[in-house]
GROMACS .gro file of C-alpha atoms in nm:
model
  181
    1UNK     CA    1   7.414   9.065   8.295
    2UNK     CA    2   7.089   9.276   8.240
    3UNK     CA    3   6.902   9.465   8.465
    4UNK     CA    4   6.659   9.195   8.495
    5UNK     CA    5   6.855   8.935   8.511
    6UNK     CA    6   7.076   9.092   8.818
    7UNK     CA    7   6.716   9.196   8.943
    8UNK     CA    8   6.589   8.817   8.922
    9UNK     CA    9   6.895   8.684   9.071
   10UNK     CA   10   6.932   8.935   9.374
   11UNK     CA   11   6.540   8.930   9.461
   12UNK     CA   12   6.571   8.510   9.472
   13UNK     CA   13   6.895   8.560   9.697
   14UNK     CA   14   6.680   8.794   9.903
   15UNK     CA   15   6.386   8.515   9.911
   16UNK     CA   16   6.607   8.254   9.992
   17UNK     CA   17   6.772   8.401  10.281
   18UNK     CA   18   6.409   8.496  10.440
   19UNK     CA   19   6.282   8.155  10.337
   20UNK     CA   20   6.168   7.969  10.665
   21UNK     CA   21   6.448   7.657  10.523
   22UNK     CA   22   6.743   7.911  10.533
   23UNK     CA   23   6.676   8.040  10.792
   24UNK     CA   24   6.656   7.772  10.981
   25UNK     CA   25   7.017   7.668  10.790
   26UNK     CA   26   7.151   8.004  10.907
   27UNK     CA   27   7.084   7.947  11.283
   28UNK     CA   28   7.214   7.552  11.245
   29UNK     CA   29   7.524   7.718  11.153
   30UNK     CA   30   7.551   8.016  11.399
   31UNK     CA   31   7.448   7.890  11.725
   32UNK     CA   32   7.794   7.680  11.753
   33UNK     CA   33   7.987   7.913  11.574
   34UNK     CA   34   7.886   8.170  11.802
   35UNK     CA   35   7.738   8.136  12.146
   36UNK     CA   36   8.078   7.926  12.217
   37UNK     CA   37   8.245   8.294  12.174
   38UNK     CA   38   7.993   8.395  12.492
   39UNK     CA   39   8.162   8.146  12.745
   40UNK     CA   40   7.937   8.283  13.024
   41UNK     CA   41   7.614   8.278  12.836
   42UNK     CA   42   7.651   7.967  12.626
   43UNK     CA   43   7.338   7.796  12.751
   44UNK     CA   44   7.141   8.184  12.720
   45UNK     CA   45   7.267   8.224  12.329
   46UNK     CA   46   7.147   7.897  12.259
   47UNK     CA   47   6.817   7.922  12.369
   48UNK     CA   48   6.804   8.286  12.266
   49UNK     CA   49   6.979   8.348  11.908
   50UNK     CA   50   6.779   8.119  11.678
   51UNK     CA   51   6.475   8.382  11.758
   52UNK     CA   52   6.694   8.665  11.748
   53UNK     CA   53   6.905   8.563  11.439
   54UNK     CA   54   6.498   8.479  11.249
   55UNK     CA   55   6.398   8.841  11.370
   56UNK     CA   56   6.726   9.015  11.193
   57UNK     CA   57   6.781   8.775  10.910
   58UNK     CA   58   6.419   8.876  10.783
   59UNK     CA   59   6.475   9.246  10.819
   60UNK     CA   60   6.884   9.225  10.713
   61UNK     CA   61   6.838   9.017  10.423
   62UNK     CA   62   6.608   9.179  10.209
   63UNK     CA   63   6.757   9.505  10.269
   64UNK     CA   64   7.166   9.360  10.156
   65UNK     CA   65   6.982   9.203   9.852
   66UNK     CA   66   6.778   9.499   9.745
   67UNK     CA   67   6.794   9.497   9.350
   68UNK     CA   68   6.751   9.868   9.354
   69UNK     CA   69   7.057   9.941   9.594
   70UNK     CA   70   7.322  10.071   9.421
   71UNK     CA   71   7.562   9.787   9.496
   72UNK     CA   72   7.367   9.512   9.398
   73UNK     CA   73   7.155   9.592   9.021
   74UNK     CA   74   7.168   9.968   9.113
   75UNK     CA   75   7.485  10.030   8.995
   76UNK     CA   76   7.571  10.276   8.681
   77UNK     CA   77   7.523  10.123   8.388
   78UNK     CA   78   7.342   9.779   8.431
   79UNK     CA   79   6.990   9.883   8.473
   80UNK     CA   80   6.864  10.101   8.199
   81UNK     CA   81   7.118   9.991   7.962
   82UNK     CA   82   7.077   9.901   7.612
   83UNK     CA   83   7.202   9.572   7.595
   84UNK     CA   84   7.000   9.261   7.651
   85UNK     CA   85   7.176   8.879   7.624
   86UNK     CA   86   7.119   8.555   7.838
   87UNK     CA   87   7.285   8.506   8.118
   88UNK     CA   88   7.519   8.216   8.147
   89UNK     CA   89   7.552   7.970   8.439
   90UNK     CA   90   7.915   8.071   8.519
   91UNK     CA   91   7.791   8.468   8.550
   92UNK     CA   92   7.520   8.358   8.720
   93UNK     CA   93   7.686   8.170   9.010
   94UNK     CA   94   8.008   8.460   8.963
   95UNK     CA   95   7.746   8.684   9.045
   96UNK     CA   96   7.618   8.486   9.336
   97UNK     CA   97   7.994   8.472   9.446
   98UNK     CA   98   8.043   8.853   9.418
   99UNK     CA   99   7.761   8.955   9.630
  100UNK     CA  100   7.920   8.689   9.885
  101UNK     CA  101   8.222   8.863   9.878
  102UNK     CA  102   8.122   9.199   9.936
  103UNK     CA  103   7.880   9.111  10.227
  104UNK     CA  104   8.225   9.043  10.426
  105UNK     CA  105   8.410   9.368  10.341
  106UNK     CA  106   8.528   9.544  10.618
  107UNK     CA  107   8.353   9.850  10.501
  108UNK     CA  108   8.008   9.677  10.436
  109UNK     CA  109   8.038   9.516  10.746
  110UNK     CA  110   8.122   9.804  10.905
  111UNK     CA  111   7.789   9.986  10.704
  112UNK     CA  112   7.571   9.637  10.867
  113UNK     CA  113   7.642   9.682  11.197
  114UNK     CA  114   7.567  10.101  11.153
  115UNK     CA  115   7.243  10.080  10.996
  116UNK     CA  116   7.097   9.728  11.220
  117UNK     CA  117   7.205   9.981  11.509
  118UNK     CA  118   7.112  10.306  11.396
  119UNK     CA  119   6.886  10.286  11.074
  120UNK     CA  120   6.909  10.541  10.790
  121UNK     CA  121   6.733  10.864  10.855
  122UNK     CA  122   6.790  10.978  10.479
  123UNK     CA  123   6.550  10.643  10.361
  124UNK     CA  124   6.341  10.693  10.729
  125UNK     CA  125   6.440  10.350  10.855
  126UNK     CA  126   6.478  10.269  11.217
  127UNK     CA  127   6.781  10.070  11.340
  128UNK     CA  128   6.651   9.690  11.353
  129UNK     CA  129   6.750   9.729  11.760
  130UNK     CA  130   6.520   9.989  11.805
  131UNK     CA  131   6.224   9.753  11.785
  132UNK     CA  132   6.431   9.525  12.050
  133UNK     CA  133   6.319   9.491  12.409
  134UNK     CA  134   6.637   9.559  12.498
  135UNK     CA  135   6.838   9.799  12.262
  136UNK     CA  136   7.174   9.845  12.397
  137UNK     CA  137   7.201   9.459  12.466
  138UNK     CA  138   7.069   9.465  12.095
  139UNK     CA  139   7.338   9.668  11.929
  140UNK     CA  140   7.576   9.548  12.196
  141UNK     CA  141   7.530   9.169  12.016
  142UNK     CA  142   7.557   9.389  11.660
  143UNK     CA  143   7.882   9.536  11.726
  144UNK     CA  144   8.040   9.226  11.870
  145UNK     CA  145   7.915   8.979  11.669
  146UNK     CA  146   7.793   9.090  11.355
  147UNK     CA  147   8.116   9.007  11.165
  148UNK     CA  148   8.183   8.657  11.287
  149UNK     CA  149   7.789   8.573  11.209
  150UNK     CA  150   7.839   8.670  10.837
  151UNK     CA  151   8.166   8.545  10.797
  152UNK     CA  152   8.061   8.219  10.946
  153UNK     CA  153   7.765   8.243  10.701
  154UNK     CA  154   8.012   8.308  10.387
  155UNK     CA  155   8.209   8.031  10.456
  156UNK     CA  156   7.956   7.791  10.520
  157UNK     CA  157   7.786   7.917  10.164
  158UNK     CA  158   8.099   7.910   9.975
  159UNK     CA  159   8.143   7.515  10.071
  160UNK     CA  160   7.849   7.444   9.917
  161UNK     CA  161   7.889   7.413   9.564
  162UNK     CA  162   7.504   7.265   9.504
  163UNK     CA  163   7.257   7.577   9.640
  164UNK     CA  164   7.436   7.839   9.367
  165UNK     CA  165   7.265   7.670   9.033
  166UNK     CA  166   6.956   7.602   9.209
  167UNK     CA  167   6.918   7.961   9.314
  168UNK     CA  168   7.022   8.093   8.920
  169UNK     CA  169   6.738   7.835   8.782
  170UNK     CA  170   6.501   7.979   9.046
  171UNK     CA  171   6.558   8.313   8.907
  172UNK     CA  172   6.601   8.240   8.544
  173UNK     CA  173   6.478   7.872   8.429
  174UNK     CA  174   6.740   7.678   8.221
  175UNK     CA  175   7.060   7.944   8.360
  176UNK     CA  176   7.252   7.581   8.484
  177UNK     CA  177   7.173   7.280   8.340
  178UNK     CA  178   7.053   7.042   8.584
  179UNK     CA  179   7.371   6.793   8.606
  180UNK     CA  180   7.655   7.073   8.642
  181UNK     CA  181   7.691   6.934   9.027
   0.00000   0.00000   0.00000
């Protein structure tokens, strides 16, 4: 990896997962993975989380795959560094993989819910539920359901084998070669 190779592969990841299609994708796969886990609101989630979940994902998203954080391309050593090489389609969709992992880490989920909830006053961001209507219903949802919504999200992205070297030849043409699924 270089730093812009990590930085071309995070900043697609982050335009995918805003990107009206995956969006769309995400909700398809929450609503009944989730609202069943509301059995007296069932009918509400449905008709309310595919707004919701578009609202988050576009502020969530692009914060998690921020090429400058220091867990993504911000960490010591890659950026800055000397050493320049291509990028094969195996690191490429390892990398993919990694950054899958370590959304559903206790700890990072833990660090999700805090900062949709709360913000970070050291960066001057508010909490994404302090723009809600309603924000204790807001992080309420958050700190119930945050972790099943990106675990149901990992899973469903780890079954599909076809969407990793796709996203690598988005970022860098030619990483995959187009038959490899």
């Amino acid at each position: 990896w270089t730093c812009e190779s990590c930085t071309a592969v995070v900043s697609t990841l982050a335009e995918y997962m805003t990107s009206e299609e995956s969006i769309q994708s995400q909700v398809e796969i929450l609503v009944p993975e989730i609202c069943p886990l509301i059995p007296d609101a069932v009918e509400d989630c449905e008709a309310l989380l595919p707004g919701f979940w578009t609202r988050l994902a576009l502020t969530l998203w692009p914060k998690v795959y921020g090429p400058e954080e220091d867990y993504m391309c911000g960490v010591t050593g890659l950026c800055g560094g000397p050493v320049t090489r291509s990028l094969s389609c195996e690191e490429c969709l390892a990398g993919i993989r990694g950054t899958q992992d370590f959304i559903v880490s206790p700890d990072v989920i833990e660090g999700i819910k805090y900062w949709l909830v709360n913000g970070d006053e050291d960066e001057g961001e508010d909490g994404f539920c302090s723009t809600d209507e309603d924000p204790e219903e807001c992080a309420g949802f958050i700190y119930t359901f945050m972790e099943p919504i990106l675990e149901a999200l990992y899973f469903a992205a780890i079954a599909d084998d076809t969407k990793g070297p796709v996203l690598c030849n988005q970022a860098i043409p030619g990483t995959c070669p187009a038959n490899i699924f």
